[in-house]
PDB file of N, CA and C in Angstrom:
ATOM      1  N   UNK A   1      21.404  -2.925  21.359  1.00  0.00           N
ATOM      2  CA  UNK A   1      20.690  -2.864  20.103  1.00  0.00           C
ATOM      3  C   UNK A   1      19.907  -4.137  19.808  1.00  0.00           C
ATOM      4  N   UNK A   2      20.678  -5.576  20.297  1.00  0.00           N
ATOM      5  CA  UNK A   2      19.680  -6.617  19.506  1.00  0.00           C
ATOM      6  C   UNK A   2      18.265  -6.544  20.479  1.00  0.00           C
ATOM      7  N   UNK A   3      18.233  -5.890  22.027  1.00  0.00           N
ATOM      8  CA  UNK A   3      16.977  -6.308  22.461  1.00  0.00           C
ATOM      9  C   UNK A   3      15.689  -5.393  21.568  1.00  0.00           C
ATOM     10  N   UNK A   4      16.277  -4.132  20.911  1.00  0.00           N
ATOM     11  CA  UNK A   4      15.433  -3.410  20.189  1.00  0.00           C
ATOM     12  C   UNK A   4      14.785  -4.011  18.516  1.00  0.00           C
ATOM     13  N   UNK A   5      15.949  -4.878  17.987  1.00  0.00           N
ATOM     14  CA  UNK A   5      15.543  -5.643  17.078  1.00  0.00           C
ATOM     15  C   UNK A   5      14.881  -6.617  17.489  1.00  0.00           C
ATOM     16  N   UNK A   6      14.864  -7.191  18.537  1.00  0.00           N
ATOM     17  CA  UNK A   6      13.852  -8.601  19.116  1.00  0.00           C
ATOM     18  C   UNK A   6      13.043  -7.910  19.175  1.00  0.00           C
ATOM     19  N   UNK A   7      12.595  -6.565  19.734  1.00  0.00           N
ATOM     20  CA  UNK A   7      11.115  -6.088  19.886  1.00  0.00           C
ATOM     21  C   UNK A   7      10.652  -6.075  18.942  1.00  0.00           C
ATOM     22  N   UNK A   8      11.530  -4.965  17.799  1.00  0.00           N
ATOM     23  CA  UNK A   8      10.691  -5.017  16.527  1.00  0.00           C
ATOM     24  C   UNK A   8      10.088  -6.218  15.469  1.00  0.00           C
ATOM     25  N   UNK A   9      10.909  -7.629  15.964  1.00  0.00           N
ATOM     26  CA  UNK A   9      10.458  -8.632  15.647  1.00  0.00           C
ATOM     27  C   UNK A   9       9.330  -9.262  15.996  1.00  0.00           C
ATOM     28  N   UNK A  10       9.193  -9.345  17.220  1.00  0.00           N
ATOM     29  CA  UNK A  10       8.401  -9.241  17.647  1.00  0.00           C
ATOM     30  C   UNK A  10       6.520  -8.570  17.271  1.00  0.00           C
ATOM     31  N   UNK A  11       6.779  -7.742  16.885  1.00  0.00           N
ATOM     32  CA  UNK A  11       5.645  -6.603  16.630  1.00  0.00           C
ATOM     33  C   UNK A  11       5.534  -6.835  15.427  1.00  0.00           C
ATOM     34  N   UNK A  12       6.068  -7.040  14.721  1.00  0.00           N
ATOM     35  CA  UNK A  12       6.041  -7.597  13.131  1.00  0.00           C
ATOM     36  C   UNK A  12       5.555  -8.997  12.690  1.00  0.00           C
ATOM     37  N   UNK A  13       6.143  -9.404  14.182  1.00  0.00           N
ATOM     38  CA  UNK A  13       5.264 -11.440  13.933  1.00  0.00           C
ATOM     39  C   UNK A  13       3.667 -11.082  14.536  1.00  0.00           C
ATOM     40  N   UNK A  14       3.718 -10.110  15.715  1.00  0.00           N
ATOM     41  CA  UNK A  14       1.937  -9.810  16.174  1.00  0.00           C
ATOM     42  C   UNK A  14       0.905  -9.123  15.459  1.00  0.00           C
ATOM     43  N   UNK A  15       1.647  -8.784  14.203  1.00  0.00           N
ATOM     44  CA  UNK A  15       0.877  -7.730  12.978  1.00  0.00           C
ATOM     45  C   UNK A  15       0.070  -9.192  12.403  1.00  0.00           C
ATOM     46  N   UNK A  16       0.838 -10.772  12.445  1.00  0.00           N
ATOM     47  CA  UNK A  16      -0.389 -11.691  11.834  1.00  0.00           C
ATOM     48  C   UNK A  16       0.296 -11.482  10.086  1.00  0.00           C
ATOM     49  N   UNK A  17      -1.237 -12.254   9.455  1.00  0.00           N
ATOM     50  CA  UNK A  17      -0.949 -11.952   8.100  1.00  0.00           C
ATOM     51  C   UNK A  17      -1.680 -10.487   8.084  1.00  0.00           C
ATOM     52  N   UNK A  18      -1.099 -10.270   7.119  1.00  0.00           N
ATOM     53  CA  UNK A  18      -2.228  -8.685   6.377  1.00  0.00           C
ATOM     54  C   UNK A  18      -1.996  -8.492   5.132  1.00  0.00           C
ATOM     55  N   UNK A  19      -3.142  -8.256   4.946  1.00  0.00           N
ATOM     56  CA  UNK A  19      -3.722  -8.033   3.695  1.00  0.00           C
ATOM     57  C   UNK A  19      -3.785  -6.752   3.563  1.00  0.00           C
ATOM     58  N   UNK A  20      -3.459  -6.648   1.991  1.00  0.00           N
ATOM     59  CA  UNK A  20      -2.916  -4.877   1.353  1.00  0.00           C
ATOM     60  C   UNK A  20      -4.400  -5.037   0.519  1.00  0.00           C
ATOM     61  N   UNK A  21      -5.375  -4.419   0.194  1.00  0.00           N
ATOM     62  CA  UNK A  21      -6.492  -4.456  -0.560  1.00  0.00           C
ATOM     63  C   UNK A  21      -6.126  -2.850  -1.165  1.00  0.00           C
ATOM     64  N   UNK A  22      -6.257  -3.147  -2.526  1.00  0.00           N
ATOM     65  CA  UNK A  22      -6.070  -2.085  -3.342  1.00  0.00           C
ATOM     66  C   UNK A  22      -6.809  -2.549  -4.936  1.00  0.00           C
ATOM     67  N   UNK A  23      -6.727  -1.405  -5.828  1.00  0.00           N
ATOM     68  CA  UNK A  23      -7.385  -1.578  -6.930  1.00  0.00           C
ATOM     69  C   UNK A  23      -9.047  -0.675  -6.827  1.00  0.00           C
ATOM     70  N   UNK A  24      -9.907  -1.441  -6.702  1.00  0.00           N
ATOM     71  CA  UNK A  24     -11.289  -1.256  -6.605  1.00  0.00           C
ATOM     72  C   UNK A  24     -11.475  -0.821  -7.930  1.00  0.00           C
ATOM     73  N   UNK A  25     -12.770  -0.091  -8.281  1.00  0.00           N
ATOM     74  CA  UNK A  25     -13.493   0.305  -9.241  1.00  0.00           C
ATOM     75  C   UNK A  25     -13.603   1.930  -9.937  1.00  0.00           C
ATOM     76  N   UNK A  26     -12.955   2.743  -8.662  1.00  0.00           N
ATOM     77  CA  UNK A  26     -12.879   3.725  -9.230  1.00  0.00           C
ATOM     78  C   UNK A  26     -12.031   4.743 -10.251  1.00  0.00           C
ATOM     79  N   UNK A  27     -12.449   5.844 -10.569  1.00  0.00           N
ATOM     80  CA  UNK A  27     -11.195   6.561 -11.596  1.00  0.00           C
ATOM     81  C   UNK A  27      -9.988   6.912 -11.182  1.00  0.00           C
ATOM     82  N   UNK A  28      -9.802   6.395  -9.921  1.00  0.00           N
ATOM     83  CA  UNK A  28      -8.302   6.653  -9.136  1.00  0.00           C
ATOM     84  C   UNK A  28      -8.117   5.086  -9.018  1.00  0.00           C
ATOM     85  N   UNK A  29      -8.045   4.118  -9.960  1.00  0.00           N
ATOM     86  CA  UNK A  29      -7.756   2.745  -9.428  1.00  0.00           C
ATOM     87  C   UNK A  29      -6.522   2.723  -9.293  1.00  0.00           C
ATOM     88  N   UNK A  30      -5.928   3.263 -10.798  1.00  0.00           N
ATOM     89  CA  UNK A  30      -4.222   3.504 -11.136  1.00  0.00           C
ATOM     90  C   UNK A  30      -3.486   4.018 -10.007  1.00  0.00           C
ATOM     91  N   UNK A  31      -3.934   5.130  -9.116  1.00  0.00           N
ATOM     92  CA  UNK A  31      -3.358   5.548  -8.198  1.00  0.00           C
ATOM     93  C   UNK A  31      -3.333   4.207  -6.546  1.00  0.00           C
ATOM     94  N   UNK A  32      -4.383   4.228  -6.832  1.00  0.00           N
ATOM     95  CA  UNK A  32      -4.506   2.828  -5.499  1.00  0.00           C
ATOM     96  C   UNK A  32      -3.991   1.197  -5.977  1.00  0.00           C
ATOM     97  N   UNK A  33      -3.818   1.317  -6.937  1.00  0.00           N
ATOM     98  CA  UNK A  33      -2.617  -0.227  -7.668  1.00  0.00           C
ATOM     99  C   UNK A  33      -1.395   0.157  -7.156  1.00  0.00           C
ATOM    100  N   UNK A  34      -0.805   1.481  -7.716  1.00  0.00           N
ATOM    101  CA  UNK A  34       0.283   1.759  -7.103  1.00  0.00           C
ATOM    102  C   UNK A  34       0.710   1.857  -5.897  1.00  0.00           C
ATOM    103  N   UNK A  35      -0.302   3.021  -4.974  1.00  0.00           N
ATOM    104  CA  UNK A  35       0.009   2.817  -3.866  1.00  0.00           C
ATOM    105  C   UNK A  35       0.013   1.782  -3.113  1.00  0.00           C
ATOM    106  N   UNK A  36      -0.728   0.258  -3.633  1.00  0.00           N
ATOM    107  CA  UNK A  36      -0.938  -1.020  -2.811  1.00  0.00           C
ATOM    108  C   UNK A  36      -0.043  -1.681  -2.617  1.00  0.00           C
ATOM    109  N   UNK A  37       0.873  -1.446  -4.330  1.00  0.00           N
ATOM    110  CA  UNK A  37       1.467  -2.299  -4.325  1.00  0.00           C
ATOM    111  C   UNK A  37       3.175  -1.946  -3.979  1.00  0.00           C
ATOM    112  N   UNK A  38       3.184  -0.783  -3.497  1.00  0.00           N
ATOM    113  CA  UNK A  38       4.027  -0.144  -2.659  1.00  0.00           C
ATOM    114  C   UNK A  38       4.023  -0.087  -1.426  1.00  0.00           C
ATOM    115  N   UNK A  39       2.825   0.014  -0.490  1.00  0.00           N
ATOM    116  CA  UNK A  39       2.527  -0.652   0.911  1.00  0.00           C
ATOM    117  C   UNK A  39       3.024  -2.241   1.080  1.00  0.00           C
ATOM    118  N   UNK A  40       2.273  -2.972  -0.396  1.00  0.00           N
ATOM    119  CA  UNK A  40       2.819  -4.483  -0.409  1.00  0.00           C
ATOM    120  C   UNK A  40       4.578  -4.707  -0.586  1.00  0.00           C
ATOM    121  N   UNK A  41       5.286  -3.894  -0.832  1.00  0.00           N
ATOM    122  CA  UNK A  41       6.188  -4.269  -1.161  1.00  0.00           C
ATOM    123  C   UNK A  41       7.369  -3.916   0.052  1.00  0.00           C
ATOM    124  N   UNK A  42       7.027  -2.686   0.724  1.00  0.00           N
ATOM    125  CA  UNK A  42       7.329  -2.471   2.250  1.00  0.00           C
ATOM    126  C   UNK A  42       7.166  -3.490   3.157  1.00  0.00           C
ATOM    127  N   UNK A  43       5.666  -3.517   3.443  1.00  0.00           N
ATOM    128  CA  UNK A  43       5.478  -4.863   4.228  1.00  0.00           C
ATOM    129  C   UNK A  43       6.748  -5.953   4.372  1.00  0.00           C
ATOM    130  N   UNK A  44       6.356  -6.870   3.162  1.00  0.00           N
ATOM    131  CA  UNK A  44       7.303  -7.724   2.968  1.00  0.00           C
ATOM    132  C   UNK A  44       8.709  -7.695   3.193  1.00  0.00           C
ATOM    133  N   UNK A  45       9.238  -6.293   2.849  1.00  0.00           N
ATOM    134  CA  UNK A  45      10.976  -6.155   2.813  1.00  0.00           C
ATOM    135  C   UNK A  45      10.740  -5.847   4.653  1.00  0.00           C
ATOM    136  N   UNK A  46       9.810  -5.768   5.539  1.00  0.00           N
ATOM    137  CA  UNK A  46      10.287  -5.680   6.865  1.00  0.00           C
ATOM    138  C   UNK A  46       9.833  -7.059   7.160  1.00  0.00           C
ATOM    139  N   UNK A  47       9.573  -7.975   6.366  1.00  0.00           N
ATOM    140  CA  UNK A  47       9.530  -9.409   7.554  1.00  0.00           C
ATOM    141  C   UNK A  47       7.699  -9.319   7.995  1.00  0.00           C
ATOM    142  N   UNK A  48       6.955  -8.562   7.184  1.00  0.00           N
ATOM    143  CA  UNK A  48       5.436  -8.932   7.911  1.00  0.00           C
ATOM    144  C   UNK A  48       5.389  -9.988   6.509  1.00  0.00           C
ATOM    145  N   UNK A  49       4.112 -10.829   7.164  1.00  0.00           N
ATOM    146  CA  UNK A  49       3.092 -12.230   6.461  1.00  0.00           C
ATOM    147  C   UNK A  49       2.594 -11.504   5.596  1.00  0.00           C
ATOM    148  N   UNK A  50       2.436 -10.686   4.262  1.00  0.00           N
ATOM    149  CA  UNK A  50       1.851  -9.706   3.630  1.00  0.00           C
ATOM    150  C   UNK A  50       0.934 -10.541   2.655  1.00  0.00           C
ATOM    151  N   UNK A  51       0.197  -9.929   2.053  1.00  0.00           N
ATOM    152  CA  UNK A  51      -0.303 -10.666   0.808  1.00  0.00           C
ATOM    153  C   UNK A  51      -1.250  -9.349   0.460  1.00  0.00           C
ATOM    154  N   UNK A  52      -1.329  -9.467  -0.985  1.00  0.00           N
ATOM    155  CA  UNK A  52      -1.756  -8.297  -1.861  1.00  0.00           C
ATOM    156  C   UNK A  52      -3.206  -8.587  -2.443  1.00  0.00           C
ATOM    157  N   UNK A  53      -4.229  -7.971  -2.876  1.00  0.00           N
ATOM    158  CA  UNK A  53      -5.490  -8.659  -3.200  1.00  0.00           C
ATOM    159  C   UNK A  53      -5.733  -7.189  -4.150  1.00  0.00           C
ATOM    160  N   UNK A  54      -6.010  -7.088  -5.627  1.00  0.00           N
ATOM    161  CA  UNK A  54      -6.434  -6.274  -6.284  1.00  0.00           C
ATOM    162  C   UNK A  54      -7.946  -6.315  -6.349  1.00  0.00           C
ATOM    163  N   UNK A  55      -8.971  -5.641  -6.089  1.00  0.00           N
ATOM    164  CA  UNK A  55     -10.171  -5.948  -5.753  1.00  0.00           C
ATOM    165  C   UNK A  55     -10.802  -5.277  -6.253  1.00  0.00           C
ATOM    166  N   UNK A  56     -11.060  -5.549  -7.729  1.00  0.00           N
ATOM    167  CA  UNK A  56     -11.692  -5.181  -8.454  1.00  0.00           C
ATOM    168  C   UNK A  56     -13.456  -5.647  -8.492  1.00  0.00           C
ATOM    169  N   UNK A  57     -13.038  -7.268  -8.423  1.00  0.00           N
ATOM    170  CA  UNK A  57     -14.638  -7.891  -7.924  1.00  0.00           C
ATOM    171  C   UNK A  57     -14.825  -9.155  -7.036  1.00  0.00           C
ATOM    172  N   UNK A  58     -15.482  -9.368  -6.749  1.00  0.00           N
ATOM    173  CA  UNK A  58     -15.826  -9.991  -6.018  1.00  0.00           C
ATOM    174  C   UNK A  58     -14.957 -10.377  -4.378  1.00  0.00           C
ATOM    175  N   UNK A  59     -14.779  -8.716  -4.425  1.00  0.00           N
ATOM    176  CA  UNK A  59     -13.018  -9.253  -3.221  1.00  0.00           C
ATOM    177  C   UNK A  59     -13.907  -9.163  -2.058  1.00  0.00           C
ATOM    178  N   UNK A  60     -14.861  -9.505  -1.673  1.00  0.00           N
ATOM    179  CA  UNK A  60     -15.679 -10.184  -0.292  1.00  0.00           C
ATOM    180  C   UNK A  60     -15.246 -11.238  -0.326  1.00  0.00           C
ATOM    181  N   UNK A  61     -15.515 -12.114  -0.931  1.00  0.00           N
ATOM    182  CA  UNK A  61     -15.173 -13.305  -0.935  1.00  0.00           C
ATOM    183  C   UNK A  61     -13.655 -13.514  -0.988  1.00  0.00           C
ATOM    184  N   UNK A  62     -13.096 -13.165  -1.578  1.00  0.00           N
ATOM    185  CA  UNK A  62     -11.669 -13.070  -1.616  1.00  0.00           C
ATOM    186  C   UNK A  62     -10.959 -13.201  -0.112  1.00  0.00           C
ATOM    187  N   UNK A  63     -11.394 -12.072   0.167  1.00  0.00           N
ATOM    188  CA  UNK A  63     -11.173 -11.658   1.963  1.00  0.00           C
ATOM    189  C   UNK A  63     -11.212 -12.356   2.604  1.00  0.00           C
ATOM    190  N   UNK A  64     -12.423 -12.970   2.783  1.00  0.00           N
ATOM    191  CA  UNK A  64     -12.844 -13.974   3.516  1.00  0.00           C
ATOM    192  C   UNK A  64     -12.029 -15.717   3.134  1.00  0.00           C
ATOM    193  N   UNK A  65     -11.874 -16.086   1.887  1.00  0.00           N
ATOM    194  CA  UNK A  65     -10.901 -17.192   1.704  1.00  0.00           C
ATOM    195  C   UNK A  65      -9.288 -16.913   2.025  1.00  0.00           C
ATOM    196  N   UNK A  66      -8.472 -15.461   2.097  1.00  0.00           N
ATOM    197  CA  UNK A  66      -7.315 -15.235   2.290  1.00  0.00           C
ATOM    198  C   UNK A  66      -7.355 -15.463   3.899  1.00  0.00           C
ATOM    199  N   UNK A  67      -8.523 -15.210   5.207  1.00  0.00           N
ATOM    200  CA  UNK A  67      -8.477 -15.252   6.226  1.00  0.00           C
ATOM    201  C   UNK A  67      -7.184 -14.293   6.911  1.00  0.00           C
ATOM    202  N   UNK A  68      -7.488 -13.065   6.797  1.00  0.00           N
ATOM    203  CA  UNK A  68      -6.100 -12.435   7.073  1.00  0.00           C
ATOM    204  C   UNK A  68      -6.473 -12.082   8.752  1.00  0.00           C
ATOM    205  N   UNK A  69      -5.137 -11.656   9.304  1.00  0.00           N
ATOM    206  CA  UNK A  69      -5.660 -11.035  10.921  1.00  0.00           C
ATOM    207  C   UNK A  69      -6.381  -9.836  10.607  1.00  0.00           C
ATOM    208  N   UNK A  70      -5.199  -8.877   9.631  1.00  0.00           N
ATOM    209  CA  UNK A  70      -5.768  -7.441   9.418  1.00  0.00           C
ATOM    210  C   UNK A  70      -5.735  -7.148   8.097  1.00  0.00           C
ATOM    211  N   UNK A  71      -6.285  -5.829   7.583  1.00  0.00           N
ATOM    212  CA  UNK A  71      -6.744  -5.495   6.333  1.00  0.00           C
ATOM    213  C   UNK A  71      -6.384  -3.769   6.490  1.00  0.00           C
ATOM    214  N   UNK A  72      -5.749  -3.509   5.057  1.00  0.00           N
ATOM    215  CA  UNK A  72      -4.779  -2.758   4.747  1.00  0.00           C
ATOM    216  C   UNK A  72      -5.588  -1.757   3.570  1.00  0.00           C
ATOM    217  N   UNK A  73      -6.657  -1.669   3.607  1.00  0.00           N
ATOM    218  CA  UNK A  73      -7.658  -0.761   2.329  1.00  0.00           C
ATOM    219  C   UNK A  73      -6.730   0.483   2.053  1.00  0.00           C
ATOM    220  N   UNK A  74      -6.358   0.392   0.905  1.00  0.00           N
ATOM    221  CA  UNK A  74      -5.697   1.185   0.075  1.00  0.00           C
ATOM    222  C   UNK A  74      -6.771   1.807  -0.942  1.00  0.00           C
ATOM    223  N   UNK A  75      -7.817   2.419  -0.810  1.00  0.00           N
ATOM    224  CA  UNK A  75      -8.571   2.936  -2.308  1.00  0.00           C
ATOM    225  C   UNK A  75      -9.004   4.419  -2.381  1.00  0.00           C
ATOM    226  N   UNK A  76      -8.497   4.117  -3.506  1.00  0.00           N
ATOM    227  CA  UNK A  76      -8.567   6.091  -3.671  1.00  0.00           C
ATOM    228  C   UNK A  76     -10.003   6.104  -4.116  1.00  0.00           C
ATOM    229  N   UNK A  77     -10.513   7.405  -4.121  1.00  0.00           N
ATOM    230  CA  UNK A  77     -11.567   8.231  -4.811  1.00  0.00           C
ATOM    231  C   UNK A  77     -12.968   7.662  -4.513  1.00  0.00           C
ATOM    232  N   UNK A  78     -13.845   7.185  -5.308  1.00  0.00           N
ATOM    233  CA  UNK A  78     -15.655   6.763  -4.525  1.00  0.00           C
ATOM    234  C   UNK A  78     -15.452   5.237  -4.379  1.00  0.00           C
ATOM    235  N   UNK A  79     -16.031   5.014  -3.196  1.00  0.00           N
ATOM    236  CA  UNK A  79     -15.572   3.614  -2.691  1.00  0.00           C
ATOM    237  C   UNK A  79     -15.082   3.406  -2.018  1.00  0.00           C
ATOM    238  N   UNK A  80     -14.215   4.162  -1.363  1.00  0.00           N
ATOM    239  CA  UNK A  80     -13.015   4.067  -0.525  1.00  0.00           C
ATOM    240  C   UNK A  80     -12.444   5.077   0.476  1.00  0.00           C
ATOM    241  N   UNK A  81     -12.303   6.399  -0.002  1.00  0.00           N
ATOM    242  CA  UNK A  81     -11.858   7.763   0.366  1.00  0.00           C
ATOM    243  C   UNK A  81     -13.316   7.987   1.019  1.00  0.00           C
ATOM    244  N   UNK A  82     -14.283   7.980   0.838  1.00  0.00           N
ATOM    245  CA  UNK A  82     -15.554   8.078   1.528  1.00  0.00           C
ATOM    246  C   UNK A  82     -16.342   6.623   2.527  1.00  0.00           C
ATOM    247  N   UNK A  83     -15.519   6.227   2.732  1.00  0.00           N
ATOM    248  CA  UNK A  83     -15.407   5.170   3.437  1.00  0.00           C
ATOM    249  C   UNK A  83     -17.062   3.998   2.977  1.00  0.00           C
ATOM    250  N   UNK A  84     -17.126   4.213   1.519  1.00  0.00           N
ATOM    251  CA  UNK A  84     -18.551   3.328   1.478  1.00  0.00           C
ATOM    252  C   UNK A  84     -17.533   2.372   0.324  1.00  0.00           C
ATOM    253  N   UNK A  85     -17.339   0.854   1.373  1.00  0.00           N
ATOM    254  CA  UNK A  85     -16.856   0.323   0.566  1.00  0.00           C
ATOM    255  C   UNK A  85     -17.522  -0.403  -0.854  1.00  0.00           C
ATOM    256  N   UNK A  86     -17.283  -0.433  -2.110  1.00  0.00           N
ATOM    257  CA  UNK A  86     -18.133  -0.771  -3.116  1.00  0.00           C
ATOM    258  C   UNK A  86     -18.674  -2.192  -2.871  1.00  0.00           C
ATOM    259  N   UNK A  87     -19.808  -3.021  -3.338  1.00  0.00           N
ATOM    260  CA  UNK A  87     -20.249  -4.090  -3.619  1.00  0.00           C
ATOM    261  C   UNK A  87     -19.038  -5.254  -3.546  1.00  0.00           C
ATOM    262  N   UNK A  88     -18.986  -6.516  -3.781  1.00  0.00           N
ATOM    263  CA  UNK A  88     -18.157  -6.984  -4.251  1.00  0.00           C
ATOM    264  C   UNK A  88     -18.730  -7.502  -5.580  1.00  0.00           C
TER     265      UNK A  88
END
């Protein structure tokens, strides 16, 4: 069993940081806060580098100062679900 927990350790330190991006602008924000911050809260309880970003505005920039490996877009409804991410 522990060589299966070293793997999964493993794979959890090569995930990097990541970033949960949730919130945005649309009429499903409430639904994508929640769900973000429920992805964010998983993350963390398994041991990944997590960090949460509500991105309401200006989260280009945001992104880019958090420097994450990967990015975790959580957004419901226009903006997101249609894959045209909004402005920042």
């Amino acid at each position: 069993m522990t060589g299966n927990n070293s793997l999964c350790k493993d794979k959890i330190r090569d995930l990097g940081r990541v970033l949960v991006l949730y919130g945005g602008q649309s009429g499903e924000r409430e639904v994508s806060l929640k769900g973000g911050k429920a992805v964010l809260e998983t993350l963390l309880g398994l041991g990944v580098a997590a960090s949460g970003l509500d991105a309401r505005t200006h989260w280009v920039q945001q992104v880019a100062d958090t420097q994450p490996d990967r990015v975790f877009i959580l957004w419901h409804g226009a903006g997101g679900e249609d894959v045209a991410l909004p402005p920042s």
